[in-house]
Amino acid sequence: MDAIQDEAIGKRARGLDRAFEILDFLRQKRQALKPNEIAAQIGAPRSSVYELVNLLLSNGILEFTGGEGRVYLGRKLYFLGAAYENHFDFTRECEAALEQLADETRETAQFCMLDGNKYTVVRMREGARPFRISTDIGQSVPIPWTASGRLLVAHLSDQEILNFIPSQDFRLPNGEWLDPQSFIIEVRQAEREGLFTFNSIVDSFTHCFAVPVRGEEGHAAATLCLVTPRDDGIANRVRYLDCLKKAAAGLEHAPARPKRG
């Protein structure tokens, strides 16, 4: 009897894992897809994907959109996210820090974290410049492409970093390959200095600044970043880093906690 119960529990757990895999896959693809397309691309049996998609549809977690049976993330996920943000003060502190950074520097300010073995922008405030620099919030980006990435993996050993980052992620947007050992040297530099800045790998006209927002364990749980026009960023390096460090220190003393009353 116990063996039957354990098997049933294991099956439900695998189904739950697969459901999260479907949701995360759609989030990364940023487009509606048919269930058979999802199954093919995540390497899952069609029958189980159809079953889970129907369950997620019935609960509003997925919705039909785009015709021909395509599905995408449902509005219930928005309400769940809104409920989370309403319950915690930290998101409000983060928004205030980004707004202050954008006002002080007139540059685009970002709050960034790891999402699995990728980098993502969680929050952003655009600067006051007529020419805007922005990015898609929630989009997964290879860690080696980013200034923040050097800080977010600095708590790992060299071998752990190489095991953690997919080898193909060292291929840069221009097709060139970043030497993993050169990346590790930059990680250790960022760890020593508590910051990392560089001319963006993703485009040819921006300069990126990143400082850690440290968690309870002392390593970078997140980063605060500025994305600036290259010449202006280099000219204002000291002031921009001072603004970032001050804002990060404020967030480190404002941990995620439930709101009162």
XYZ file of C-alpha atoms in Angstrom:
261
model
C 0.000 0.000 0.000
C 2.807 2.377 0.920
C 4.543 1.618 -2.372
C 1.380 2.529 -4.314
C 1.062 5.795 -2.398
C 4.734 6.637 -2.969
C 4.321 5.977 -6.684
C 1.267 8.257 -6.843
C 3.102 11.018 -4.969
C 6.076 10.659 -7.292
C 3.850 10.877 -10.354
C 2.193 14.063 -9.067
C 5.604 15.569 -8.309
C 6.836 14.796 -11.817
C 3.668 16.308 -13.243
C 4.210 19.448 -11.183
C 7.814 19.689 -12.368
C 6.639 19.334 -15.961
C 3.970 22.009 -15.499
C 6.591 24.465 -14.229
C 8.810 23.498 -17.146
C 5.997 24.389 -19.568
C 5.388 27.750 -17.891
C 9.074 28.620 -17.812
C 9.500 27.576 -21.441
C 6.672 29.874 -22.556
C 8.127 32.713 -20.490
C 11.476 32.322 -22.214
C 9.999 31.979 -25.715
C 7.773 35.052 -25.255
C 5.227 33.740 -27.758
C 2.114 31.600 -27.892
C 2.655 28.018 -29.033
C 0.611 24.909 -29.743
C 0.865 22.096 -27.165
C 2.517 19.793 -29.706
C 5.145 22.484 -30.393
C 5.814 22.805 -26.666
C 6.134 19.036 -26.310
C 8.583 18.799 -29.220
C 10.780 21.639 -28.002
C 11.029 20.543 -24.352
C 11.341 16.875 -25.279
C 8.249 15.721 -23.395
C 5.530 13.194 -24.323
C 2.677 14.888 -26.172
C 0.049 13.123 -24.093
C 1.383 14.478 -20.781
C 1.872 17.992 -22.196
C -1.707 18.067 -23.543
C -3.009 16.854 -20.187
C -1.073 19.483 -18.244
C -1.922 22.277 -20.691
C -5.634 21.497 -20.302
C -5.280 21.541 -16.512
C -3.424 24.879 -16.608
C -6.027 26.301 -19.001
C -8.887 25.292 -16.710
C -7.215 27.135 -13.832
C -6.425 30.304 -15.778
C -2.670 29.744 -15.577
C -2.590 29.446 -19.367
C -4.897 31.054 -21.911
C -5.689 30.455 -25.578
C -4.274 33.224 -27.744
C -3.227 33.693 -31.365
C -5.591 31.097 -32.817
C -5.043 27.492 -33.925
C -4.985 26.224 -30.337
C -1.953 28.242 -29.277
C -1.539 28.935 -25.577
C 0.392 31.465 -23.523
C 0.760 32.569 -19.921
C -2.594 33.464 -18.378
C -3.723 36.525 -16.496
C -3.972 34.594 -13.229
C -0.177 34.638 -13.133
C -0.330 38.434 -13.125
C -2.697 38.418 -10.159
C -0.482 35.949 -8.310
C 2.524 38.178 -8.920
C 0.602 41.259 -7.823
C -0.422 39.488 -4.619
C 3.217 38.619 -3.919
C 4.334 42.214 -4.447
C 1.525 43.511 -2.261
C 2.630 41.201 0.559
C 6.267 42.275 0.650
C 7.849 45.667 1.298
C 11.072 44.888 -0.601
C 9.583 45.424 -4.044
C 8.510 48.918 -3.002
C 12.022 49.618 -1.661
C 13.480 48.386 -4.946
C 11.227 50.617 -7.041
C 12.179 53.621 -4.892
C 15.901 52.864 -5.280
C 15.614 52.611 -9.064
C 13.608 55.815 -9.287
C 16.206 57.662 -7.224
C 19.058 56.299 -9.344
C 17.330 57.307 -12.571
C 16.656 60.798 -11.190
C 20.211 61.314 -9.888
C 22.005 60.068 -12.986
C 19.422 60.518 -15.772
C 20.469 57.016 -16.868
C 18.588 53.722 -17.132
C 18.643 51.905 -13.781
C 18.042 48.165 -13.392
C 17.622 45.590 -10.635
C 18.949 42.239 -11.846
C 19.111 38.645 -10.614
C 19.888 35.126 -11.762
C 17.069 33.016 -13.138
C 18.467 29.498 -13.071
C 21.735 29.702 -15.000
C 20.754 32.883 -16.852
C 20.692 36.602 -16.053
C 17.486 38.617 -16.088
C 16.349 42.192 -15.472
C 13.688 42.114 -12.749
C 12.923 45.840 -12.448
C 13.899 48.877 -14.504
C 13.528 52.660 -14.586
C 14.437 54.524 -17.755
C 16.475 57.703 -17.483
C 15.492 61.200 -18.504
C 17.571 61.309 -21.675
C 15.791 61.914 -24.982
C 17.599 58.817 -26.235
C 16.334 55.872 -24.174
C 18.191 52.662 -23.385
C 15.880 49.858 -22.328
C 15.617 46.082 -22.229
C 12.916 43.472 -21.868
C 12.157 42.766 -18.222
C 12.269 39.038 -17.484
C 14.163 38.068 -20.621
C 16.843 35.441 -19.993
C 20.350 36.443 -21.116
C 23.610 34.444 -20.937
C 25.551 35.381 -17.807
C 28.879 36.095 -19.594
C 27.218 38.806 -21.696
C 26.537 41.009 -18.663
C 28.412 43.122 -16.124
C 26.116 41.821 -13.377
C 26.935 38.229 -14.271
C 30.481 38.624 -12.970
C 29.127 39.566 -9.540
C 26.244 37.107 -9.380
C 28.494 34.036 -9.725
C 31.435 35.353 -7.677
C 30.540 33.196 -4.654
C 31.142 30.025 -6.693
C 34.506 28.336 -7.186
C 36.121 28.489 -10.619
C 35.036 24.945 -11.446
C 31.528 25.550 -10.118
C 31.243 28.544 -12.459
C 32.280 26.457 -15.454
C 29.816 23.723 -14.464
C 27.020 26.250 -13.881
C 27.225 28.277 -17.102
C 26.342 26.369 -20.308
C 29.378 26.250 -22.587
C 27.428 27.768 -25.491
C 26.725 30.883 -23.403
C 30.350 31.946 -23.846
C 29.541 32.618 -27.492
C 28.962 36.371 -27.740
C 26.260 38.121 -29.822
C 28.815 38.925 -32.555
C 29.670 35.238 -32.917
C 33.029 35.443 -31.176
C 33.829 33.218 -28.184
C 34.732 34.575 -24.759
C 37.520 32.559 -23.181
C 36.033 31.033 -19.985
C 39.300 31.594 -18.105
C 39.238 35.278 -19.047
C 35.688 35.433 -17.737
C 36.759 33.867 -14.431
C 39.572 36.418 -14.093
C 36.951 39.170 -14.482
C 34.721 37.438 -11.920
C 37.536 37.479 -9.359
C 38.282 41.118 -10.166
C 34.609 41.983 -9.616
C 34.638 40.021 -6.352
C 37.672 41.939 -5.035
C 36.430 45.376 -6.073
C 32.742 44.879 -5.286
C 31.733 46.215 -8.693
C 32.130 45.608 -12.407
C 31.957 47.993 -15.350
C 32.573 47.463 -19.030
C 31.610 48.497 -22.529
C 28.553 46.418 -23.320
C 29.103 43.149 -25.161
C 25.530 43.219 -26.452
C 25.799 46.542 -28.308
C 28.516 48.974 -29.347
C 27.311 52.222 -27.781
C 26.610 51.576 -24.094
C 28.671 51.285 -20.932
C 27.381 49.134 -18.072
C 27.880 49.533 -14.315
C 26.935 46.884 -11.729
C 27.275 46.642 -7.943
C 26.090 43.790 -5.712
C 23.045 43.780 -3.460
C 24.198 41.276 -0.877
C 21.896 38.772 0.791
C 22.076 37.313 4.267
C 24.876 34.930 3.242
C 27.076 37.841 2.186
C 27.230 37.235 -1.559
C 25.415 39.001 -4.379
C 21.765 37.976 -4.296
C 21.065 40.644 -6.919
C 22.685 43.669 -8.554
C 21.880 47.299 -9.188
C 22.976 48.486 -12.611
C 23.219 51.567 -14.774
C 23.196 51.325 -18.560
C 24.592 54.519 -20.072
C 25.812 55.967 -23.357
C 29.453 54.909 -23.563
C 31.136 58.339 -23.442
C 28.894 59.672 -20.662
C 29.352 56.543 -18.572
C 33.129 56.737 -18.741
C 33.123 60.470 -17.976
C 30.844 60.040 -14.921
C 32.253 56.752 -13.656
C 33.040 57.841 -10.091
C 29.726 59.602 -9.485
C 27.656 56.810 -11.006
C 29.381 54.169 -8.898
C 28.876 56.253 -5.755
C 25.148 56.492 -6.520
C 24.906 52.746 -7.139
C 26.783 51.791 -3.972
C 24.615 54.063 -1.837
C 21.410 52.631 -3.326
C 22.639 49.030 -2.943
C 23.544 49.596 0.702
C 20.007 50.844 1.313
C 18.481 47.738 -0.231
C 20.714 45.436 1.793
C 19.117 46.878 4.923
C 15.599 46.400 3.479
C 15.187 42.591 3.239
C 12.077 41.016 1.729
C 9.569 40.907 4.571
C 5.795 40.716 4.904
C 3.967 44.000 5.196
C 2.450 44.783 8.535
C -1.222 45.040 9.189
